[in-house]
Short mmCIF file of N, CA and C in Angstrom, two decimals:
data_model
loop_
_atom_site.label_atom_id
_atom_site.label_comp_id
_atom_site.label_asym_id
_atom_site.label_seq_id
_atom_site.Cartn_x
_atom_site.Cartn_y
_atom_site.Cartn_z
N MET A 1 129.51 88.48 24.57
CA MET A 1 128.66 87.31 24.63
C MET A 1 128.52 86.89 26.10
N THR A 2 127.32 86.59 26.52
CA THR A 2 127.09 86.19 27.91
C THR A 2 127.31 84.70 28.09
N ASP A 3 127.38 84.29 29.35
CA ASP A 3 127.54 82.87 29.65
C ASP A 3 126.39 82.06 29.05
N GLY A 4 125.19 82.58 29.16
CA GLY A 4 124.03 81.90 28.60
C GLY A 4 124.09 81.76 27.09
N ASP A 5 124.60 82.81 26.43
CA ASP A 5 124.75 82.75 24.98
C ASP A 5 125.73 81.64 24.59
N ARG A 6 126.88 81.58 25.31
CA ARG A 6 127.88 80.56 25.01
C ARG A 6 127.31 79.16 25.24
N ALA A 7 126.55 78.99 26.31
CA ALA A 7 125.96 77.68 26.61
C ALA A 7 124.97 77.28 25.52
N GLY A 8 124.16 78.24 25.05
CA GLY A 8 123.21 77.94 23.98
C GLY A 8 123.90 77.58 22.68
N ILE A 9 124.96 78.30 22.37
CA ILE A 9 125.72 78.01 21.15
C ILE A 9 126.38 76.64 21.27
N ALA A 10 126.94 76.33 22.44
CA ALA A 10 127.58 75.02 22.64
C ALA A 10 126.58 73.90 22.41
N GLY A 11 125.36 74.06 22.93
CA GLY A 11 124.33 73.05 22.74
C GLY A 11 123.96 72.88 21.28
N GLU A 12 123.87 73.99 20.56
CA GLU A 12 123.55 73.93 19.12
C GLU A 12 124.65 73.22 18.35
N ILE A 13 125.89 73.53 18.67
CA ILE A 13 127.02 72.89 17.98
C ILE A 13 127.02 71.39 18.30
N ALA A 14 126.76 71.03 19.55
CA ALA A 14 126.72 69.62 19.93
C ALA A 14 125.64 68.87 19.13
N GLU A 15 124.49 69.49 18.94
CA GLU A 15 123.43 68.87 18.13
C GLU A 15 123.90 68.64 16.69
N ARG A 16 124.60 69.63 16.14
CA ARG A 16 125.12 69.50 14.77
C ARG A 16 126.19 68.42 14.70
N ILE A 17 127.02 68.33 15.73
CA ILE A 17 128.03 67.27 15.78
C ILE A 17 127.34 65.91 15.76
N GLY A 18 126.32 65.76 16.58
CA GLY A 18 125.58 64.50 16.64
C GLY A 18 124.97 64.13 15.30
N GLY A 19 124.31 65.09 14.66
CA GLY A 19 123.71 64.81 13.35
C GLY A 19 124.74 64.41 12.32
N THR A 20 125.87 65.10 12.33
CA THR A 20 126.93 64.81 11.36
C THR A 20 127.57 63.46 11.64
N ALA A 21 127.83 63.17 12.91
CA ALA A 21 128.42 61.87 13.27
C ALA A 21 127.48 60.74 12.88
N LEU A 22 126.20 60.91 13.16
CA LEU A 22 125.21 59.89 12.77
C LEU A 22 125.17 59.69 11.26
N ALA A 23 125.16 60.79 10.52
CA ALA A 23 125.08 60.71 9.05
C ALA A 23 126.27 59.97 8.45
N HIS A 24 127.42 60.06 9.12
CA HIS A 24 128.63 59.41 8.60
C HIS A 24 128.98 58.12 9.33
N GLY A 25 128.16 57.73 10.29
CA GLY A 25 128.42 56.49 11.03
C GLY A 25 129.69 56.53 11.85
N LEU A 26 129.99 57.68 12.44
CA LEU A 26 131.23 57.86 13.20
C LEU A 26 130.97 57.96 14.69
N SER A 27 131.94 57.51 15.46
CA SER A 27 131.86 57.68 16.91
C SER A 27 132.81 58.80 17.33
N VAL A 28 132.40 59.50 18.37
CA VAL A 28 133.11 60.68 18.86
C VAL A 28 133.44 60.46 20.34
N ALA A 29 134.61 60.97 20.76
CA ALA A 29 134.99 60.91 22.17
C ALA A 29 135.76 62.18 22.53
N VAL A 30 135.96 62.37 23.84
CA VAL A 30 136.67 63.55 24.32
C VAL A 30 137.68 63.16 25.39
N ALA A 31 138.79 63.90 25.42
CA ALA A 31 139.78 63.80 26.49
C ALA A 31 139.92 65.20 27.06
N GLU A 32 139.55 65.36 28.31
CA GLU A 32 139.49 66.71 28.88
C GLU A 32 140.36 66.84 30.12
N SER A 33 141.01 67.98 30.21
CA SER A 33 141.72 68.36 31.42
C SER A 33 141.10 69.64 31.92
N LEU A 34 141.50 70.76 31.37
CA LEU A 34 141.03 72.08 31.76
C LEU A 34 139.50 72.17 31.84
N THR A 35 138.80 71.56 30.91
CA THR A 35 137.34 71.70 30.82
C THR A 35 136.58 70.75 31.74
N SER A 36 137.26 69.83 32.36
CA SER A 36 136.69 68.98 33.43
C SER A 36 135.36 68.32 33.10
N GLY A 37 135.15 67.92 31.87
CA GLY A 37 133.92 67.24 31.50
C GLY A 37 132.87 68.12 30.85
N ALA A 38 133.14 69.40 30.69
CA ALA A 38 132.16 70.32 30.10
C ALA A 38 131.84 69.96 28.65
N ILE A 39 132.83 69.50 27.91
CA ILE A 39 132.60 69.12 26.50
C ILE A 39 131.73 67.87 26.47
N ALA A 40 132.08 66.88 27.28
CA ALA A 40 131.30 65.64 27.34
C ALA A 40 129.86 65.92 27.74
N ALA A 41 129.65 66.84 28.66
CA ALA A 41 128.29 67.18 29.10
C ALA A 41 127.47 67.72 27.94
N GLN A 42 128.07 68.55 27.11
CA GLN A 42 127.36 69.09 25.95
C GLN A 42 127.03 67.98 24.95
N LEU A 43 128.00 67.13 24.67
CA LEU A 43 127.78 66.06 23.70
C LEU A 43 126.77 65.04 24.23
N GLY A 44 126.87 64.70 25.49
CA GLY A 44 125.96 63.73 26.07
C GLY A 44 124.52 64.20 26.13
N ALA A 45 124.30 65.52 26.11
CA ALA A 45 122.95 66.07 26.13
C ALA A 45 122.33 66.18 24.74
N ALA A 46 123.12 65.92 23.70
CA ALA A 46 122.62 66.03 22.32
C ALA A 46 121.78 64.80 21.95
N ALA A 47 120.93 64.98 20.96
CA ALA A 47 120.04 63.91 20.50
C ALA A 47 120.82 62.68 20.05
N ASP A 48 120.32 61.52 20.42
CA ASP A 48 120.87 60.23 20.00
C ASP A 48 122.33 60.04 20.38
N SER A 49 122.79 60.73 21.42
CA SER A 49 124.20 60.64 21.80
C SER A 49 124.62 59.21 22.15
N SER A 50 123.69 58.39 22.60
CA SER A 50 124.06 57.02 22.94
C SER A 50 124.49 56.21 21.72
N VAL A 51 124.17 56.72 20.54
CA VAL A 51 124.54 56.03 19.30
C VAL A 51 125.94 56.44 18.83
N TRP A 52 126.28 57.71 18.94
CA TRP A 52 127.52 58.21 18.34
C TRP A 52 128.58 58.70 19.34
N PHE A 53 128.21 58.94 20.59
CA PHE A 53 129.17 59.46 21.57
C PHE A 53 129.74 58.31 22.39
N ALA A 54 131.01 58.00 22.15
CA ALA A 54 131.66 56.87 22.83
C ALA A 54 131.93 57.17 24.29
N GLY A 55 132.12 58.45 24.63
CA GLY A 55 132.38 58.84 26.01
C GLY A 55 133.59 59.74 26.11
N GLY A 56 134.10 59.85 27.32
CA GLY A 56 135.23 60.74 27.51
C GLY A 56 136.06 60.37 28.72
N VAL A 57 137.23 60.98 28.78
CA VAL A 57 138.13 60.80 29.91
C VAL A 57 138.45 62.19 30.44
N VAL A 58 138.19 62.41 31.73
CA VAL A 58 138.61 63.64 32.38
C VAL A 58 139.91 63.31 33.10
N ALA A 59 140.99 63.79 32.53
CA ALA A 59 142.33 63.53 33.06
C ALA A 59 142.90 64.86 33.53
N TYR A 60 142.44 65.31 34.67
CA TYR A 60 142.83 66.63 35.16
C TYR A 60 144.26 66.62 35.68
N ALA A 61 144.60 65.66 36.50
CA ALA A 61 145.95 65.57 37.05
C ALA A 61 146.94 65.07 36.00
N ALA A 62 148.14 65.61 36.04
CA ALA A 62 149.17 65.19 35.09
C ALA A 62 149.39 63.69 35.14
N GLU A 63 149.45 63.12 36.33
CA GLU A 63 149.68 61.67 36.47
C GLU A 63 148.58 60.87 35.79
N THR A 64 147.36 61.36 35.81
CA THR A 64 146.26 60.67 35.14
C THR A 64 146.47 60.69 33.62
N LYS A 65 146.92 61.81 33.11
CA LYS A 65 147.23 61.89 31.68
C LYS A 65 148.29 60.85 31.31
N PHE A 66 149.32 60.75 32.14
CA PHE A 66 150.42 59.83 31.87
C PHE A 66 149.94 58.37 31.93
N ARG A 67 149.20 58.01 32.99
CA ARG A 67 148.79 56.61 33.20
C ARG A 67 147.65 56.17 32.30
N VAL A 68 146.65 57.01 32.15
CA VAL A 68 145.43 56.59 31.44
C VAL A 68 145.50 56.86 29.94
N LEU A 69 146.07 58.00 29.56
CA LEU A 69 146.05 58.39 28.15
C LEU A 69 147.40 58.24 27.46
N ASN A 70 148.37 57.66 28.15
CA ASN A 70 149.70 57.42 27.56
C ASN A 70 150.40 58.69 27.11
N VAL A 71 150.18 59.78 27.82
CA VAL A 71 150.90 61.02 27.55
C VAL A 71 152.31 60.86 28.11
N ASP A 72 153.31 61.31 27.36
CA ASP A 72 154.69 61.26 27.83
C ASP A 72 154.84 62.14 29.06
N PRO A 73 155.51 61.64 30.10
CA PRO A 73 155.74 62.46 31.29
C PRO A 73 156.46 63.75 30.95
N GLY A 74 156.08 64.80 31.62
CA GLY A 74 156.66 66.12 31.39
C GLY A 74 155.59 67.18 31.47
N PRO A 75 155.88 68.36 30.96
CA PRO A 75 154.89 69.44 30.97
C PRO A 75 153.61 69.01 30.24
N VAL A 76 152.48 69.53 30.71
CA VAL A 76 151.19 69.14 30.12
C VAL A 76 150.42 70.31 29.50
N VAL A 77 150.99 71.48 29.53
CA VAL A 77 150.34 72.63 28.88
C VAL A 77 151.10 72.91 27.60
N ASN A 78 150.83 72.06 26.58
CA ASN A 78 151.49 72.21 25.30
C ASN A 78 150.77 71.39 24.23
N ALA A 79 151.15 71.63 23.00
CA ALA A 79 150.51 70.97 21.86
C ALA A 79 150.75 69.46 21.90
N ARG A 80 151.97 69.04 22.25
CA ARG A 80 152.30 67.62 22.30
C ARG A 80 151.35 66.88 23.23
N CYS A 81 151.14 67.42 24.41
CA CYS A 81 150.25 66.78 25.37
C CYS A 81 148.83 66.68 24.82
N ALA A 82 148.32 67.75 24.23
CA ALA A 82 146.95 67.74 23.69
C ALA A 82 146.79 66.66 22.63
N VAL A 83 147.76 66.55 21.74
CA VAL A 83 147.70 65.53 20.69
C VAL A 83 147.76 64.14 21.29
N GLN A 84 148.66 63.93 22.25
CA GLN A 84 148.78 62.62 22.87
C GLN A 84 147.53 62.26 23.66
N MET A 85 146.90 63.24 24.28
CA MET A 85 145.63 62.98 24.96
C MET A 85 144.57 62.50 23.97
N ALA A 86 144.47 63.17 22.83
CA ALA A 86 143.48 62.78 21.83
C ALA A 86 143.76 61.38 21.29
N LYS A 87 145.01 61.10 20.97
CA LYS A 87 145.36 59.77 20.46
C LYS A 87 145.15 58.69 21.51
N GLY A 88 145.54 58.99 22.75
CA GLY A 88 145.36 58.03 23.83
C GLY A 88 143.90 57.71 24.08
N CYS A 89 143.05 58.72 24.00
CA CYS A 89 141.62 58.51 24.19
C CYS A 89 141.03 57.72 23.03
N ALA A 90 141.48 57.99 21.82
CA ALA A 90 141.01 57.24 20.65
C ALA A 90 141.34 55.77 20.82
N ASP A 91 142.55 55.47 21.27
CA ASP A 91 142.96 54.09 21.49
C ASP A 91 142.14 53.45 22.61
N LEU A 92 141.95 54.17 23.69
CA LEU A 92 141.25 53.65 24.85
C LEU A 92 139.78 53.35 24.57
N LEU A 93 139.11 54.29 23.88
CA LEU A 93 137.66 54.16 23.67
C LEU A 93 137.27 53.66 22.29
N GLY A 94 138.25 53.54 21.39
CA GLY A 94 137.95 53.06 20.05
C GLY A 94 137.10 54.02 19.23
N ALA A 95 137.22 55.30 19.51
CA ALA A 95 136.41 56.31 18.79
C ALA A 95 137.08 56.70 17.48
N ASP A 96 136.25 57.11 16.52
CA ASP A 96 136.75 57.54 15.21
C ASP A 96 137.35 58.94 15.25
N VAL A 97 136.74 59.82 16.03
CA VAL A 97 137.18 61.21 16.10
C VAL A 97 137.20 61.63 17.58
N VAL A 98 138.34 62.17 18.01
CA VAL A 98 138.49 62.56 19.41
C VAL A 98 139.03 63.98 19.49
N VAL A 99 138.45 64.76 20.37
CA VAL A 99 138.97 66.10 20.64
C VAL A 99 139.51 66.10 22.07
N ALA A 100 140.62 66.82 22.27
CA ALA A 100 141.24 66.89 23.59
C ALA A 100 141.59 68.33 23.93
N VAL A 101 141.54 68.65 25.23
CA VAL A 101 141.82 70.01 25.69
C VAL A 101 142.73 69.96 26.91
N THR A 102 143.76 70.79 26.89
CA THR A 102 144.61 71.02 28.05
C THR A 102 144.99 72.49 28.08
N GLY A 103 145.24 73.03 29.26
CA GLY A 103 145.60 74.44 29.33
C GLY A 103 145.58 74.98 30.74
N VAL A 104 145.59 76.30 30.82
CA VAL A 104 145.63 77.01 32.10
C VAL A 104 144.37 77.86 32.23
N GLY A 105 143.53 77.50 33.19
CA GLY A 105 142.31 78.27 33.42
C GLY A 105 142.56 79.51 34.27
N GLY A 106 143.52 79.42 35.15
CA GLY A 106 143.84 80.54 36.02
C GLY A 106 143.33 80.30 37.41
N PRO A 107 143.49 81.22 38.29
CA PRO A 107 143.88 82.60 38.02
C PRO A 107 145.39 82.80 37.89
N ASP A 108 146.18 81.77 38.24
CA ASP A 108 147.63 81.92 38.22
C ASP A 108 148.24 81.22 37.01
N PRO A 109 149.43 81.65 36.59
CA PRO A 109 150.14 80.97 35.50
C PRO A 109 150.54 79.55 35.92
N GLU A 110 150.74 78.70 34.94
CA GLU A 110 151.23 77.33 35.16
C GLU A 110 152.23 77.00 34.06
N GLU A 111 153.28 76.32 34.45
CA GLU A 111 154.30 75.86 33.49
C GLU A 111 154.78 77.00 32.59
N GLY A 112 154.81 78.21 33.13
CA GLY A 112 155.28 79.35 32.36
C GLY A 112 154.27 79.94 31.39
N HIS A 113 153.03 79.44 31.43
CA HIS A 113 151.97 79.94 30.55
C HIS A 113 150.99 80.77 31.36
N ARG A 114 150.53 81.85 30.75
CA ARG A 114 149.58 82.71 31.45
C ARG A 114 148.18 82.09 31.40
N PRO A 115 147.33 82.47 32.33
CA PRO A 115 145.95 81.98 32.31
C PRO A 115 145.29 82.28 30.97
N GLY A 116 144.50 81.34 30.52
CA GLY A 116 143.82 81.48 29.23
C GLY A 116 144.55 80.81 28.10
N THR A 117 145.74 80.25 28.36
CA THR A 117 146.47 79.51 27.34
C THR A 117 145.85 78.12 27.24
N VAL A 118 145.36 77.77 26.06
CA VAL A 118 144.64 76.51 25.87
C VAL A 118 145.08 75.86 24.57
N TYR A 119 145.27 74.54 24.62
CA TYR A 119 145.58 73.74 23.44
C TYR A 119 144.41 72.79 23.19
N VAL A 120 143.91 72.80 21.97
CA VAL A 120 142.82 71.92 21.57
C VAL A 120 143.33 71.07 20.42
N ALA A 121 143.25 69.75 20.57
CA ALA A 121 143.75 68.83 19.54
C ALA A 121 142.63 67.91 19.09
N LEU A 122 142.79 67.41 17.88
CA LEU A 122 141.82 66.47 17.32
C LEU A 122 142.59 65.33 16.69
N SER A 123 142.12 64.12 16.93
CA SER A 123 142.71 62.92 16.33
C SER A 123 141.63 62.18 15.57
N SER A 124 141.96 61.77 14.34
CA SER A 124 141.04 60.99 13.52
C SER A 124 141.88 60.18 12.53
N SER A 125 141.22 59.45 11.67
CA SER A 125 141.95 58.68 10.67
C SER A 125 142.69 59.59 9.69
N ASP A 126 142.35 60.86 9.67
CA ASP A 126 143.05 61.82 8.81
C ASP A 126 144.33 62.34 9.46
N GLY A 127 144.58 61.97 10.73
CA GLY A 127 145.75 62.44 11.45
C GLY A 127 145.37 63.33 12.61
N GLU A 128 146.31 64.10 13.06
CA GLU A 128 146.09 64.97 14.21
C GLU A 128 146.31 66.42 13.83
N VAL A 129 145.53 67.28 14.47
CA VAL A 129 145.71 68.73 14.34
C VAL A 129 145.61 69.32 15.75
N VAL A 130 146.26 70.46 15.94
CA VAL A 130 146.21 71.11 17.25
C VAL A 130 146.22 72.62 17.05
N ASP A 131 145.43 73.31 17.85
CA ASP A 131 145.38 74.77 17.83
C ASP A 131 145.72 75.29 19.22
N GLN A 132 146.42 76.42 19.24
CA GLN A 132 146.68 77.10 20.51
C GLN A 132 145.78 78.33 20.58
N HIS A 133 145.19 78.55 21.74
CA HIS A 133 144.32 79.70 21.95
C HIS A 133 144.80 80.49 23.16
N ARG A 134 144.41 81.76 23.19
CA ARG A 134 144.65 82.60 24.37
C ARG A 134 143.32 83.29 24.67
N PHE A 135 142.62 82.76 25.66
CA PHE A 135 141.30 83.27 26.03
C PHE A 135 141.42 84.23 27.22
N GLU A 136 140.57 85.22 27.23
CA GLU A 136 140.50 86.18 28.34
C GLU A 136 139.36 85.80 29.26
N GLY A 137 139.48 86.21 30.52
CA GLY A 137 138.40 86.02 31.46
C GLY A 137 138.84 85.24 32.68
N ASP A 138 137.89 85.07 33.59
CA ASP A 138 138.16 84.30 34.80
C ASP A 138 138.17 82.81 34.44
N PRO A 139 138.54 81.94 35.38
CA PRO A 139 138.63 80.52 35.05
C PRO A 139 137.36 79.92 34.42
N SER A 140 136.19 80.29 34.91
CA SER A 140 134.97 79.73 34.33
C SER A 140 134.76 80.20 32.90
N GLU A 141 135.14 81.44 32.60
CA GLU A 141 135.01 81.94 31.23
C GLU A 141 136.02 81.25 30.30
N VAL A 142 137.21 80.98 30.80
CA VAL A 142 138.21 80.26 29.99
C VAL A 142 137.68 78.87 29.66
N VAL A 143 137.07 78.20 30.63
CA VAL A 143 136.50 76.87 30.39
C VAL A 143 135.41 76.95 29.33
N GLU A 144 134.55 77.95 29.40
CA GLU A 144 133.47 78.10 28.40
C GLU A 144 134.04 78.34 27.01
N HIS A 145 135.05 79.21 26.92
CA HIS A 145 135.68 79.47 25.62
C HIS A 145 136.35 78.21 25.07
N ALA A 146 137.05 77.49 25.94
CA ALA A 146 137.74 76.27 25.51
C ALA A 146 136.74 75.21 25.07
N THR A 147 135.63 75.10 25.76
CA THR A 147 134.59 74.14 25.39
C THR A 147 134.05 74.46 24.00
N LEU A 148 133.76 75.73 23.75
CA LEU A 148 133.29 76.13 22.42
C LEU A 148 134.33 75.85 21.35
N ALA A 149 135.58 76.18 21.63
CA ALA A 149 136.65 75.95 20.64
C ALA A 149 136.76 74.47 20.31
N ALA A 150 136.66 73.60 21.31
CA ALA A 150 136.76 72.16 21.08
C ALA A 150 135.56 71.65 20.26
N LEU A 151 134.37 72.12 20.61
CA LEU A 151 133.18 71.70 19.86
C LEU A 151 133.25 72.17 18.41
N GLU A 152 133.72 73.40 18.20
CA GLU A 152 133.85 73.91 16.83
C GLU A 152 134.87 73.12 16.04
N MET A 153 136.01 72.75 16.67
CA MET A 153 137.01 71.95 15.98
C MET A 153 136.45 70.59 15.60
N LEU A 154 135.70 70.01 16.50
CA LEU A 154 135.08 68.70 16.26
C LEU A 154 134.08 68.78 15.12
N LEU A 155 133.23 69.79 15.12
CA LEU A 155 132.24 69.94 14.05
C LEU A 155 132.92 70.16 12.70
N THR A 156 133.94 71.00 12.67
CA THR A 156 134.66 71.24 11.42
C THR A 156 135.26 69.95 10.87
N ALA A 157 135.87 69.16 11.73
CA ALA A 157 136.48 67.90 11.29
C ALA A 157 135.42 66.92 10.76
N LEU A 158 134.29 66.83 11.45
CA LEU A 158 133.24 65.93 11.01
C LEU A 158 132.61 66.40 9.70
N ALA A 159 132.48 67.69 9.53
CA ALA A 159 131.85 68.23 8.32
C ALA A 159 132.71 67.99 7.08
N LYS A 160 134.00 67.78 7.26
CA LYS A 160 134.90 67.52 6.12
C LYS A 160 134.81 66.07 5.64
N ARG A 161 134.10 65.23 6.32
CA ARG A 161 134.08 63.80 5.97
C ARG A 161 133.04 63.50 4.92
#
């Protein structure tokens, strides 16, 4: 799959997220580290996003995660951090459903994890879920894969409502 294909798919998924959020009267938000706002950019470009997209927090630095999203100090490339990012963003923005991403884009390992290690978490009134992924590619490809994974998780959660 090419970069353009992934971008087109991401846009399509974002449109479906918007339609589903609107149909259920839900607000959506994002907490991003590794993806640096790529998820928010897709959601913000979708139709009627001003109605259902509460916004996002790009907490790239560990200290920002700790201060802004109430993540417990310590390692940030793990499931615990991803879940706490999602919950912290939900509290901060008052959103119904929040997806969060943290991980290692590369090219070097971090916190003992190889590049491409990504955690995607979702927080909603149904609780929290988190998935671990191992994506291949250079840092920009890892970001694209992580963005798609987060959008897919968000769409799946909204479709279950």
